[in-house]
């Protein structure tokens, strides 16, 4: 297996100075191919600097940058996204900045992101999800297997995402180097946004949903949470989706829904299932038509496990202080849990991108 | 022995150290379901047909209705509560949520949420904003459907009329905006008659 991996890794073309080495605990370093830098006429490359994640630590940083004006104020359309994460990442999320609550781009430290100037807020307010409660999702990625740090996502024919010059975006990356996930080498995240050149007319829309107030407790070790979210009237097609939970997550399922039926969703309506919390499948090849006036439903099934960090740490993070070793809603991989849906569809609903929470 | 069977069932322990019995009451009797909601002060209140239900700001944003149940003559282990807010005209669902409840047995023999002050023992019914909504939510009549799924899939259902309200929200202005058909508009969509 190791030999096969090495052969595969060597067969992957290195990418000039962008090739770096990723180490795994039981194998020699694997060449890891990063993205190619895009010329301004081709797209925008926004890559964070590389950084260390100390053992036992989780880092969540929010990088802010501005969409450039390249066409005399005209909107820019993107029909291909490359999402890059060095091994060890928990997630990368790209949002459009909307109302500024506690997470203020202006309060960040200046940072150079591969030639793109911006600011970064390290930890602190970047951990508090209420800060981006009305920030529309652009894209996300949770996969960073050794040797394959880049997800190359080409949108369907005639579909693209639209950006307005001057619009502020936030690239959030979360790295873990602790018991449930490890970061074997230096961390980095980034995106390549490829400008569309073929006159795409269908705008991609996004949907971000999350279950709040969830609890996975020792006394009730196999809970399941579920939700439903409707889209505005009209025909919509899902093109990509993924689910996000932490290590207690057993199965994440997403279903098409007619927006009317409240009986348990049928297997026949399921279009996404993940049983791998650390590297959940990002389905980018979907073509799922939703019922006009319908939407999606989802379920998150959990199995409580003895925490690697001990119940005292988990109890300390429980706002109810129940003393039942409950993993509760939140971003910390070791002590919290999530049940988040990231969904991509077209055409974009007239009003805005969709949040369900 | 036949007489003892329900009792034995009632005494059957849940898998794991669950702090409540797997059965409340007598399974040979019809199930009894009482709807409750969490008020603005965090108290559990009975939810009657036609009642006003407060919309509460959720931790990550948006406004939610907090709805739960008191139940008797039912199985509790692996039970899941599901609530849905439905448009009375079209039947379209503006919000739907399902979750387990941690129970305690009250003096009147009903199982009820163990932590009525907490959000986690209520369905967190996210209804504002709702992308598919075409009518006003705040102050308008809606149908609330509540189902308690017992292990095995059988459910105890109840549907009542409710009026979600931003009046006691901690930020009523943003609540009303989120509950409007189009938050960017200052004009209410109104409450169309069915």
Short mmCIF file of C-alpha atoms in Angstrom, two decimals:
data_model
loop_
_atom_site.label_atom_id
_atom_site.label_comp_id
_atom_site.label_asym_id
_atom_site.label_seq_id
_atom_site.Cartn_x
_atom_site.Cartn_y
_atom_site.Cartn_z
CA UNK A 1 0.00 0.00 0.00
CA UNK A 2 2.81 2.35 0.92
CA UNK A 3 4.63 1.51 -2.32
CA UNK A 4 1.51 2.10 -4.32
CA UNK A 5 1.01 5.45 -2.66
CA UNK A 6 4.58 6.44 -3.38
CA UNK A 7 4.30 5.46 -7.03
CA UNK A 8 1.06 7.38 -7.31
CA UNK A 9 2.56 10.37 -5.59
CA UNK A 10 5.66 10.35 -7.79
CA UNK A 11 3.47 10.09 -10.85
CA UNK A 12 1.68 13.29 -9.92
CA UNK A 13 3.28 16.22 -11.68
CA UNK A 14 5.00 18.63 -9.35
CA UNK A 15 4.05 22.23 -9.83
CA UNK A 16 7.24 24.27 -9.77
CA UNK A 17 7.78 26.12 -6.56
CA UNK A 18 4.29 25.26 -5.44
CA UNK A 19 5.11 21.64 -4.71
CA UNK A 20 5.60 20.99 -1.02
CA UNK A 21 6.15 17.90 1.07
CA UNK A 22 3.55 16.33 3.28
CA UNK A 23 4.63 13.78 5.84
CA UNK A 24 2.48 11.01 7.21
CA UNK A 25 3.21 9.19 10.44
CA UNK A 26 4.05 5.87 8.80
CA UNK A 27 5.36 6.85 5.40
CA UNK A 28 8.00 8.85 3.67
CA UNK A 29 7.09 12.39 2.63
CA UNK A 30 4.61 12.47 -0.24
CA UNK A 31 4.96 15.19 -2.87
CA UNK A 32 1.92 17.37 -2.61
CA UNK A 33 0.78 19.35 -5.61
CA UNK A 34 -0.54 22.79 -4.84
CA UNK A 35 -2.38 25.03 -7.28
CA UNK A 36 -0.86 27.02 -10.08
CA UNK A 37 -0.92 30.74 -9.61
CA UNK A 38 -3.45 32.45 -11.86
CA UNK A 39 -2.65 35.56 -13.87
CA UNK A 40 -5.12 38.43 -13.22
CA UNK A 41 -6.66 37.95 -16.64
CA UNK A 42 -7.34 34.31 -15.80
CA UNK A 43 -8.46 34.47 -12.23
CA UNK A 44 -7.60 35.27 -8.66
CA UNK A 45 -5.26 33.21 -6.46
CA UNK A 46 -5.67 33.84 -2.76
CA UNK A 47 -3.43 31.63 -0.65
CA UNK A 48 -2.73 32.06 3.03
CA UNK A 49 0.85 32.01 4.24
CA UNK A 50 2.05 28.65 5.56
CA UNK A 51 2.06 28.30 9.33
CA UNK A 52 2.73 25.81 12.08
CA UNK A 53 0.01 24.17 14.16
CA UNK A 54 1.48 23.26 17.51
CA UNK A 55 0.76 19.83 18.94
CA UNK A 56 -2.47 19.77 20.91
CA UNK A 57 -3.75 22.93 19.25
CA UNK A 58 -6.64 23.94 17.02
CA UNK A 59 -6.36 27.09 14.96
CA UNK A 60 -9.12 28.95 13.20
CA UNK A 61 -8.15 32.00 11.17
CA UNK A 62 -10.33 34.35 9.14
CA UNK A 63 -8.65 35.99 6.15
CA UNK A 64 -10.35 38.95 4.46
CA UNK A 65 -9.76 40.22 0.95
CA UNK A 66 -11.58 42.28 -1.66
CA UNK A 67 -12.77 41.26 -5.10
CA UNK A 68 -10.72 43.31 -7.58
CA UNK A 69 -12.15 45.56 -10.24
CA UNK A 70 -10.89 44.09 -13.49
CA UNK A 71 -13.66 45.02 -15.93
CA UNK A 72 -14.48 48.67 -15.29
CA UNK A 73 -16.88 47.85 -12.51
CA UNK A 74 -18.55 44.92 -14.22
CA UNK A 75 -19.32 41.78 -12.22
CA UNK A 76 -16.87 38.90 -12.41
CA UNK A 77 -18.15 35.38 -13.04
CA UNK A 78 -16.33 32.28 -11.80
CA UNK A 79 -16.99 28.85 -13.27
CA UNK A 80 -14.10 26.91 -11.78
CA UNK A 81 -12.86 26.91 -8.21
CA UNK A 82 -9.76 25.26 -6.86
CA UNK A 83 -9.87 24.87 -3.10
CA UNK A 84 -6.55 24.02 -1.48
CA UNK A 85 -5.76 22.70 1.97
CA UNK A 86 -2.54 21.19 3.21
CA UNK A 87 -3.01 17.93 5.10
CA UNK A 88 -4.48 18.30 8.58
CA UNK A 89 -7.15 20.82 7.82
CA UNK A 90 -10.56 20.49 9.34
CA UNK A 91 -12.25 22.87 6.93
CA UNK A 92 -12.04 25.79 4.56
CA UNK A 93 -15.08 28.04 4.17
CA UNK A 94 -15.40 31.02 1.85
CA UNK A 95 -18.13 33.52 2.72
CA UNK A 96 -19.24 36.92 1.43
CA UNK A 97 -18.92 39.47 4.23
CA UNK A 98 -22.26 40.99 5.14
CA UNK A 99 -23.25 42.56 8.44
CA UNK A 100 -20.19 43.03 10.66
CA UNK A 101 -20.85 41.93 14.22
CA UNK A 102 -17.85 40.89 16.30
CA UNK A 103 -15.67 39.78 13.41
CA UNK A 104 -14.48 43.01 11.83
CA UNK A 105 -12.15 42.81 8.82
CA UNK A 106 -10.84 46.25 9.73
CA UNK A 107 -9.67 44.91 13.07
CA UNK A 108 -7.48 42.26 11.48
CA UNK A 109 -3.74 42.29 11.04
CA UNK A 110 -2.44 43.07 7.55
CA UNK A 111 -1.52 39.97 5.61
CA UNK A 112 -0.20 39.15 2.16
CA UNK A 113 -2.03 36.24 0.56
CA UNK A 114 0.18 35.39 -2.36
CA UNK A 115 0.15 38.94 -3.64
CA UNK A 116 -3.39 39.71 -2.52
CA UNK A 117 -3.47 42.16 0.35
CA UNK A 118 -5.94 41.69 3.13
CA UNK A 119 -6.30 41.24 6.84
CA UNK A 120 -6.44 38.24 9.14
CA UNK A 121 -8.05 37.64 12.49
CA UNK A 122 -6.41 34.80 14.34
CA UNK A 123 -8.68 32.69 16.57
CA UNK A 124 -10.79 34.86 18.92
CA UNK A 125 -13.84 36.20 17.11
CA UNK A 126 -13.08 33.86 14.20
CA UNK A 127 -14.39 31.00 16.36
CA UNK A 128 -17.80 32.54 16.98
CA UNK A 129 -20.24 31.44 14.31
CA UNK A 130 -22.83 34.06 15.20
CA UNK A 131 -20.43 36.58 13.71
CA UNK A 132 -21.11 35.34 10.19
CA UNK A 133 -24.74 34.48 10.63
CA UNK A 134 -25.86 36.44 7.58
CA UNK A 135 -22.75 36.00 5.46
CA UNK A 136 -23.66 34.05 2.32
CA UNK A 137 -21.65 30.92 1.64
CA UNK A 138 -19.47 30.90 -1.49
CA UNK A 139 -17.67 27.55 -1.24
CA UNK A 140 -16.27 25.05 1.22
CA UNK A 141 -13.83 22.16 1.37
CA UNK A 142 -13.04 19.61 4.06
CA UNK A 143 -10.72 17.30 2.19
CA UNK A 144 -6.97 17.36 2.52
CA UNK A 145 -5.70 13.80 2.16
CA UNK A 146 -1.92 13.41 1.92
CA UNK A 147 -0.74 14.21 -1.56
CA UNK A 148 -4.05 15.67 -2.71
CA UNK A 149 -4.50 19.10 -1.20
CA UNK A 150 -6.54 20.61 -4.02
CA UNK A 151 -10.19 20.10 -4.90
CA UNK A 152 -10.72 21.11 -8.52
CA UNK A 153 -14.36 22.03 -8.90
CA UNK A 154 -15.64 22.93 -12.35
CA UNK A 155 -19.20 24.14 -12.33
CA UNK A 156 -21.67 22.69 -14.85
CA UNK A 157 -21.96 24.18 -18.31
CA UNK A 158 -23.50 27.65 -18.29
CA UNK A 159 -23.33 27.91 -14.47
CA UNK A 160 -21.07 30.33 -12.61
CA UNK A 161 -20.78 32.28 -9.39
CA UNK A 162 -21.02 36.05 -9.58
CA UNK A 163 -18.82 38.50 -7.68
CA UNK A 164 -19.02 42.26 -7.55
CA UNK A 165 -15.85 44.36 -7.60
CA UNK A 166 -15.16 45.72 -4.14
CA UNK A 167 -17.08 42.91 -2.49
CA UNK A 168 -15.38 41.65 0.67
CA UNK A 169 -14.81 37.91 1.07
CA UNK A 170 -13.72 35.90 4.10
CA UNK A 171 -11.61 32.77 3.78
CA UNK A 172 -11.82 30.80 7.00
CA UNK A 173 -9.50 27.89 7.65
CA UNK A 174 -9.52 25.55 10.62
CA UNK A 175 -6.55 23.34 11.42
CA UNK A 176 -6.28 20.69 14.11
CA UNK A 177 -3.14 19.06 15.45
CA UNK A 178 -4.58 17.14 18.36
CA UNK A 179 -6.05 13.73 19.08
CA UNK A 180 -8.89 13.48 16.60
CA UNK A 181 -7.01 15.09 13.69
CA UNK A 182 -3.37 15.87 13.09
CA UNK A 183 -1.44 18.33 10.98
CA UNK A 184 1.80 16.56 10.03
CA UNK A 185 3.43 19.47 8.21
CA UNK A 186 2.90 23.16 7.70
CA UNK A 187 -0.67 24.33 7.29
CA UNK A 188 -2.04 26.45 4.45
CA UNK A 189 -5.32 27.09 2.70
CA UNK A 190 -6.22 28.91 -0.46
CA UNK A 191 -8.57 29.35 -3.37
CA UNK A 192 -8.16 29.86 -7.07
CA UNK A 193 -11.15 31.57 -8.64
CA UNK A 194 -11.13 31.09 -12.41
CA UNK A 195 -12.95 33.76 -14.39
CA UNK A 196 -15.60 32.45 -16.73
CA UNK A 197 -14.91 33.28 -20.36
CA UNK A 198 -17.78 31.55 -22.09
CA UNK A 199 -20.70 33.78 -21.17
CA UNK A 200 -22.30 31.67 -18.44
CA UNK A 201 -25.77 32.93 -17.62
CA UNK A 202 -27.01 30.73 -14.78
CA UNK A 203 -25.90 31.99 -11.36
CA UNK A 204 -24.90 29.45 -8.74
CA UNK A 205 -26.71 29.76 -5.43
CA UNK A 206 -25.70 28.37 -2.06
CA UNK A 207 -27.48 27.06 1.00
CA UNK A 208 -25.93 26.80 4.44
CA UNK A 209 -27.87 25.03 7.17
CA UNK A 210 -26.96 24.07 10.69
CA UNK A 211 -28.62 22.33 13.63
CA UNK A 212 -28.13 24.24 16.83
CA UNK A 213 -28.39 23.23 20.47
CA UNK A 214 -27.32 19.67 19.70
CA UNK A 215 -26.06 17.35 22.45
CA UNK A 216 -24.36 13.99 22.17
CA UNK A 217 -24.29 12.67 25.72
CA UNK A 218 -23.06 9.58 27.48
CA UNK A 219 -26.57 8.83 28.78
CA UNK A 220 -28.11 9.08 25.30
CA UNK A 221 -25.28 7.83 23.10
CA UNK A 222 -26.94 7.48 19.69
CA UNK A 223 -28.96 10.62 19.02
CA UNK A 224 -30.11 11.74 15.61
CA UNK A 225 -30.88 15.31 14.59
CA UNK A 226 -32.72 16.34 11.46
CA UNK A 227 -33.83 19.43 9.62
CA UNK A 228 -35.60 20.70 6.56
CA UNK A 229 -35.09 23.76 4.44
CA UNK A 230 -37.20 25.03 1.59
CA UNK A 231 -36.07 26.93 -1.49
CA UNK A 232 -38.13 29.67 -3.11
CA UNK A 233 -40.55 28.67 -5.84
CA UNK A 234 -39.01 27.68 -9.13
CA UNK A 235 -37.02 24.84 -10.58
CA UNK A 236 -33.66 24.32 -8.93
CA UNK A 237 -30.93 21.77 -9.53
CA UNK A 238 -28.42 20.72 -6.87
CA UNK A 239 -24.93 20.46 -8.31
CA UNK A 240 -22.80 19.92 -5.20
CA UNK A 241 -23.18 19.16 -1.51
CA UNK A 242 -21.38 18.05 1.58
CA UNK A 243 -22.13 17.57 5.24
CA UNK A 244 -20.02 18.50 8.21
CA UNK A 245 -19.82 16.99 11.66
CA UNK A 246 -17.06 15.89 14.04
CA UNK A 247 -15.75 12.52 15.15
CA UNK A 248 -18.95 11.39 16.85
CA UNK A 249 -20.73 11.69 13.52
CA UNK A 250 -21.69 8.35 12.00
CA UNK A 251 -23.85 9.19 9.00
CA UNK A 252 -24.78 12.42 7.29
CA UNK A 253 -27.63 12.17 4.78
CA UNK A 254 -29.21 14.79 2.53
CA UNK A 255 -32.50 14.23 0.71
CA UNK A 256 -34.59 16.00 -1.88
CA UNK A 257 -37.92 17.15 -0.43
CA UNK A 258 -41.24 18.35 -1.79
CA UNK A 259 -41.56 20.90 1.01
CA UNK A 260 -44.85 19.35 2.14
CA UNK A 261 -44.32 15.85 3.48
CA UNK A 262 -43.16 15.61 7.09
CA UNK A 263 -42.89 11.83 7.24
CA UNK A 264 -39.35 10.47 7.53
CA UNK A 265 -37.54 10.96 4.23
CA UNK A 266 -37.33 7.97 1.91
CA UNK A 267 -34.03 6.40 0.90
CA UNK A 268 -35.00 6.92 -2.72
CA UNK A 269 -34.83 10.69 -2.16
CA UNK A 270 -31.31 10.60 -0.68
CA UNK A 271 -28.66 12.16 -2.90
CA UNK A 272 -25.79 12.50 -0.43
CA UNK A 273 -24.44 10.26 2.30
CA UNK A 274 -21.18 10.50 4.21
CA UNK A 275 -19.92 8.20 6.92
CA UNK A 276 -16.47 9.79 7.11
CA UNK A 277 -16.35 12.76 9.38
CA UNK A 278 -12.71 13.70 8.87
CA UNK A 279 -12.65 13.58 5.07
CA UNK A 280 -16.32 13.74 4.12
CA UNK A 281 -17.14 13.42 0.49
CA UNK A 282 -17.60 16.69 -1.33
CA UNK A 283 -20.03 15.68 -4.06
CA UNK A 284 -19.31 17.99 -7.00
CA UNK A 285 -20.85 15.92 -9.76
CA UNK A 286 -24.49 16.06 -8.70
CA UNK A 287 -27.40 16.94 -10.95
CA UNK A 288 -30.39 16.60 -8.66
CA UNK A 289 -33.55 18.41 -9.70
CA UNK A 290 -35.58 19.65 -6.74
CA UNK A 291 -39.35 19.78 -6.78
CA UNK A 292 -40.66 23.28 -7.52
CA UNK A 293 -41.38 24.80 -4.12
CA UNK A 294 -39.49 22.02 -2.37
CA UNK A 295 -36.08 21.89 -0.78
CA UNK A 296 -33.91 19.51 1.18
CA UNK A 297 -33.98 17.52 4.39
CA UNK A 298 -31.00 16.14 6.24
CA UNK A 299 -30.16 13.87 9.16
CA UNK A 300 -27.08 13.61 11.36
CA UNK A 301 -26.61 10.37 13.28
CA UNK A 302 -24.12 10.25 16.13
CA UNK A 303 -22.41 7.74 18.37
CA UNK A 304 -21.08 9.05 21.66
CA UNK A 305 -17.50 7.99 22.30
CA UNK A 306 -15.19 8.43 25.25
CA UNK A 307 -13.45 11.73 24.61
CA UNK A 308 -9.73 11.62 23.89
CA UNK A 309 -9.34 14.77 25.95
CA UNK A 310 -11.33 13.37 28.86
CA UNK A 311 -14.85 14.09 30.06
CA UNK A 312 -13.70 16.97 32.23
CA UNK A 313 -12.77 18.97 29.14
CA UNK A 314 -16.02 18.06 27.40
CA UNK A 315 -18.07 18.92 30.49
CA UNK A 316 -16.28 22.24 30.76
CA UNK A 317 -17.44 23.10 27.25
CA UNK A 318 -21.06 22.18 28.00
CA UNK A 319 -23.04 25.38 28.60
CA UNK A 320 -25.59 23.38 30.60
CA UNK A 321 -22.91 21.90 32.90
CA UNK A 322 -24.91 18.68 32.94
CA UNK A 323 -21.96 16.51 33.93
CA UNK A 324 -23.01 13.92 31.38
CA UNK A 325 -19.97 14.22 29.13
CA UNK A 326 -22.06 15.88 26.42
CA UNK A 327 -20.50 17.11 23.21
CA UNK A 328 -22.41 20.29 22.40
CA UNK A 329 -22.84 22.61 19.43
CA UNK A 330 -19.64 24.37 18.50
CA UNK A 331 -16.50 24.45 16.37
CA UNK A 332 -13.93 22.75 18.61
CA UNK A 333 -13.26 19.31 17.16
CA UNK A 334 -12.32 17.73 20.48
CA UNK A 335 -15.24 18.92 22.59
CA UNK A 336 -18.00 20.12 20.25
CA UNK A 337 -20.19 18.76 17.48
CA UNK A 338 -21.78 20.13 14.36
CA UNK A 339 -24.48 19.17 11.87
CA UNK A 340 -23.97 21.54 8.93
CA UNK A 341 -25.17 21.31 5.34
CA UNK A 342 -23.29 22.98 2.50
CA UNK A 343 -25.36 22.90 -0.68
CA UNK A 344 -24.84 24.40 -4.13
CA UNK A 345 -27.60 24.78 -6.70
CA UNK A 346 -28.75 26.79 -9.70
CA UNK A 347 -30.34 29.03 -10.68
CA UNK A 348 -29.74 31.17 -7.64
CA UNK A 349 -32.91 32.15 -5.80
CA UNK A 350 -33.90 35.70 -6.55
CA UNK A 351 -33.62 37.03 -3.06
CA UNK A 352 -30.21 35.90 -1.87
CA UNK A 353 -28.22 32.89 -0.85
CA UNK A 354 -30.03 30.77 1.70
CA UNK A 355 -29.35 30.14 5.35
CA UNK A 356 -31.35 27.73 7.45
CA UNK A 357 -30.82 28.08 11.18
CA UNK B 1 -48.53 -12.55 34.15
CA UNK B 2 -50.52 -10.69 31.48
CA UNK B 3 -51.21 -7.97 34.01
CA UNK B 4 -47.56 -7.81 34.89
CA UNK B 5 -46.39 -7.40 31.31
CA UNK B 6 -46.97 -3.65 31.00
CA UNK B 7 -45.35 -3.14 34.38
CA UNK B 8 -42.32 -5.15 33.34
CA UNK B 9 -42.14 -3.16 30.15
CA UNK B 10 -42.34 0.03 32.13
CA UNK B 11 -39.49 -1.07 34.32
CA UNK B 12 -37.30 -2.12 31.43
CA UNK B 13 -34.12 -0.13 31.53
CA UNK B 14 -32.96 1.91 28.56
CA UNK B 15 -29.74 0.93 26.89
CA UNK B 16 -26.98 2.74 28.69
CA UNK B 17 -27.33 4.73 31.87
CA UNK B 18 -30.36 6.68 30.72
CA UNK B 19 -31.80 8.66 33.63
CA UNK B 20 -35.43 7.90 32.84
CA UNK B 21 -37.50 4.77 32.17
CA UNK B 22 -38.04 3.54 28.63
CA UNK B 23 -41.79 3.66 29.04
CA UNK B 24 -43.93 6.29 30.70
CA UNK B 25 -47.40 5.28 31.79
CA UNK B 26 -49.25 2.31 30.39
CA UNK B 27 -48.76 1.31 26.78
CA UNK B 28 -52.13 -0.40 26.75
CA UNK B 29 -53.76 3.00 27.18
CA UNK B 30 -54.07 5.64 24.46
CA UNK B 31 -51.06 7.97 24.35
CA UNK B 32 -51.51 11.45 25.73
CA UNK B 33 -49.58 14.36 24.25
CA UNK B 34 -49.49 17.90 25.62
CA UNK B 35 -47.67 20.58 23.63
CA UNK B 36 -45.47 23.06 25.43
CA UNK B 37 -43.28 25.98 24.42
CA UNK B 38 -40.48 27.94 25.99
CA UNK B 39 -41.47 31.50 26.79
CA UNK B 40 -39.28 34.59 26.71
CA UNK B 41 -38.24 34.07 30.31
CA UNK B 42 -37.17 30.50 29.70
CA UNK B 43 -40.16 28.89 31.37
CA UNK B 44 -42.00 25.89 29.92
CA UNK B 45 -45.61 26.84 29.18
CA UNK B 46 -48.62 24.86 27.94
CA UNK B 47 -49.28 25.43 24.24
CA UNK B 48 -52.98 25.63 23.44
CA UNK B 49 -54.69 25.76 20.08
CA UNK B 50 -54.63 29.32 18.75
CA UNK B 51 -51.88 30.46 21.10
CA UNK B 52 -49.18 32.99 20.37
CA UNK B 53 -45.69 31.47 20.35
CA UNK B 54 -42.67 33.69 20.89
CA UNK B 55 -39.86 33.77 18.37
CA UNK B 56 -36.48 33.59 20.06
CA UNK B 57 -33.12 34.68 18.67
CA UNK B 58 -31.08 31.56 18.05
CA UNK B 59 -27.42 31.37 19.08
CA UNK B 60 -26.13 31.41 15.50
CA UNK B 61 -28.73 33.83 14.21
CA UNK B 62 -32.21 33.70 12.87
CA UNK B 63 -35.32 33.31 15.01
CA UNK B 64 -36.71 30.03 16.21
CA UNK B 65 -39.83 28.67 17.86
CA UNK B 66 -39.09 26.41 20.81
CA UNK B 67 -41.69 23.66 20.98
CA UNK B 68 -41.70 20.43 22.96
CA UNK B 69 -44.12 17.96 24.51
CA UNK B 70 -45.27 16.34 27.70
CA UNK B 71 -46.27 12.75 27.04
CA UNK B 72 -47.84 9.77 28.79
CA UNK B 73 -48.44 6.15 27.77
CA UNK B 74 -45.55 6.17 25.35
CA UNK B 75 -42.09 4.77 24.75
CA UNK B 76 -39.34 7.24 25.57
CA UNK B 77 -36.11 5.45 24.68
CA UNK B 78 -34.92 6.46 21.24
CA UNK B 79 -37.97 8.71 20.89
CA UNK B 80 -37.51 11.68 18.57
CA UNK B 81 -39.49 14.88 18.64
CA UNK B 82 -40.26 16.56 15.32
CA UNK B 83 -41.98 19.90 14.82
CA UNK B 84 -43.00 21.61 11.59
CA UNK B 85 -44.54 25.01 10.92
CA UNK B 86 -46.96 24.77 8.00
CA UNK B 87 -48.63 27.37 5.84
CA UNK B 88 -52.35 26.88 6.54
CA UNK B 89 -53.19 27.82 2.96
CA UNK B 90 -50.75 25.66 1.03
CA UNK B 91 -49.44 23.14 3.53
CA UNK B 92 -45.91 24.20 2.63
CA UNK B 93 -43.45 23.79 5.50
CA UNK B 94 -41.59 26.90 6.58
CA UNK B 95 -39.44 25.09 9.14
CA UNK B 96 -38.89 21.51 10.28
CA UNK B 97 -36.68 20.08 12.99
CA UNK B 98 -36.24 16.73 14.73
CA UNK B 99 -34.24 15.85 17.85
CA UNK B 100 -34.12 13.64 20.94
CA UNK B 101 -35.38 14.98 24.24
CA UNK B 102 -33.96 14.31 27.67
CA UNK B 103 -36.94 13.41 29.81
CA UNK B 104 -37.90 13.55 33.42
CA UNK B 105 -41.06 12.12 34.95
CA UNK B 106 -43.31 14.76 36.49
CA UNK B 107 -45.52 14.30 39.50
CA UNK B 108 -48.60 13.86 37.31
CA UNK B 109 -47.02 10.88 35.58
CA UNK B 110 -46.17 12.67 32.35
CA UNK B 111 -42.68 12.65 30.86
CA UNK B 112 -41.52 16.19 30.17
CA UNK B 113 -38.28 17.94 29.18
CA UNK B 114 -35.69 17.55 31.88
CA UNK B 115 -34.16 20.96 31.26
CA UNK B 116 -37.04 23.26 30.33
CA UNK B 117 -34.83 26.34 30.59
CA UNK B 118 -32.48 25.03 27.90
CA UNK B 119 -32.95 25.19 24.13
CA UNK B 120 -31.83 21.61 23.65
CA UNK B 121 -35.00 20.01 25.05
CA UNK B 122 -37.22 21.77 22.52
CA UNK B 123 -37.45 21.45 18.78
CA UNK B 124 -35.47 24.45 17.55
CA UNK B 125 -37.87 25.33 14.77
CA UNK B 126 -36.00 27.74 12.50
CA UNK B 127 -38.66 29.75 10.71
CA UNK B 128 -37.24 33.25 10.30
CA UNK B 129 -35.85 33.69 7.79
CA UNK B 130 -37.41 30.99 5.62
CA UNK B 131 -36.35 31.15 2.00
CA UNK B 132 -39.51 29.48 0.73
CA UNK B 133 -41.86 31.67 2.69
CA UNK B 134 -44.44 33.67 0.76
CA UNK B 135 -46.47 35.12 3.59
CA UNK B 136 -45.90 36.93 6.84
CA UNK B 137 -44.83 34.81 9.79
CA UNK B 138 -44.83 37.31 12.65
CA UNK B 139 -48.36 37.84 13.89
CA UNK B 140 -50.00 35.57 11.33
CA UNK B 141 -51.84 32.27 11.83
CA UNK B 142 -49.90 29.09 10.98
CA UNK B 143 -50.30 25.38 11.60
CA UNK B 144 -47.92 23.71 14.02
CA UNK B 145 -47.52 19.98 13.53
CA UNK B 146 -45.77 18.02 16.27
CA UNK B 147 -44.83 14.35 16.06
CA UNK B 148 -43.24 12.18 18.69
CA UNK B 149 -41.62 9.24 16.92
CA UNK B 150 -41.24 6.23 19.19
CA UNK B 151 -38.77 3.43 18.67
CA UNK B 152 -40.07 1.33 15.81
CA UNK B 153 -41.31 4.37 13.93
CA UNK B 154 -44.85 4.79 15.26
CA UNK B 155 -45.63 8.39 16.01
CA UNK B 156 -47.99 10.35 18.23
CA UNK B 157 -49.15 13.41 16.30
CA UNK B 158 -50.86 16.65 17.10
CA UNK B 159 -51.53 19.71 14.94
CA UNK B 160 -52.75 23.05 16.26
CA UNK B 161 -53.10 26.65 15.11
CA UNK B 162 -50.43 29.04 16.39
CA UNK B 163 -49.37 32.62 15.83
CA UNK B 164 -45.60 33.13 15.88
CA UNK B 165 -44.70 36.48 17.43
CA UNK B 166 -41.66 38.75 17.49
CA UNK B 167 -43.18 40.90 20.23
CA UNK B 168 -41.09 39.44 23.04
CA UNK B 169 -37.93 38.79 21.04
CA UNK B 170 -34.77 40.38 22.38
CA UNK B 171 -34.50 42.23 19.05
CA UNK B 172 -38.04 42.53 17.68
CA UNK B 173 -37.01 44.74 14.78
CA UNK B 174 -34.59 42.25 13.24
CA UNK B 175 -37.04 39.47 14.07
CA UNK B 176 -39.79 41.17 12.08
CA UNK B 177 -37.42 41.79 9.20
CA UNK B 178 -36.29 38.16 9.13
CA UNK B 179 -39.89 37.00 9.31
CA UNK B 180 -40.97 39.19 6.43
CA UNK B 181 -41.38 37.74 2.97
CA UNK B 182 -38.49 39.92 1.80
CA UNK B 183 -36.26 41.32 4.52
CA UNK B 184 -34.81 43.92 2.13
CA UNK B 185 -38.29 45.34 1.66
CA UNK B 186 -40.02 47.57 4.15
CA UNK B 187 -43.38 46.40 2.92
CA UNK B 188 -45.02 43.44 4.59
CA UNK B 189 -46.19 40.69 2.31
CA UNK B 190 -49.37 40.63 4.30
CA UNK B 191 -51.42 37.65 5.30
CA UNK B 192 -53.25 36.33 2.27
CA UNK B 193 -56.50 34.57 2.92
CA UNK B 194 -56.58 30.94 1.92
#
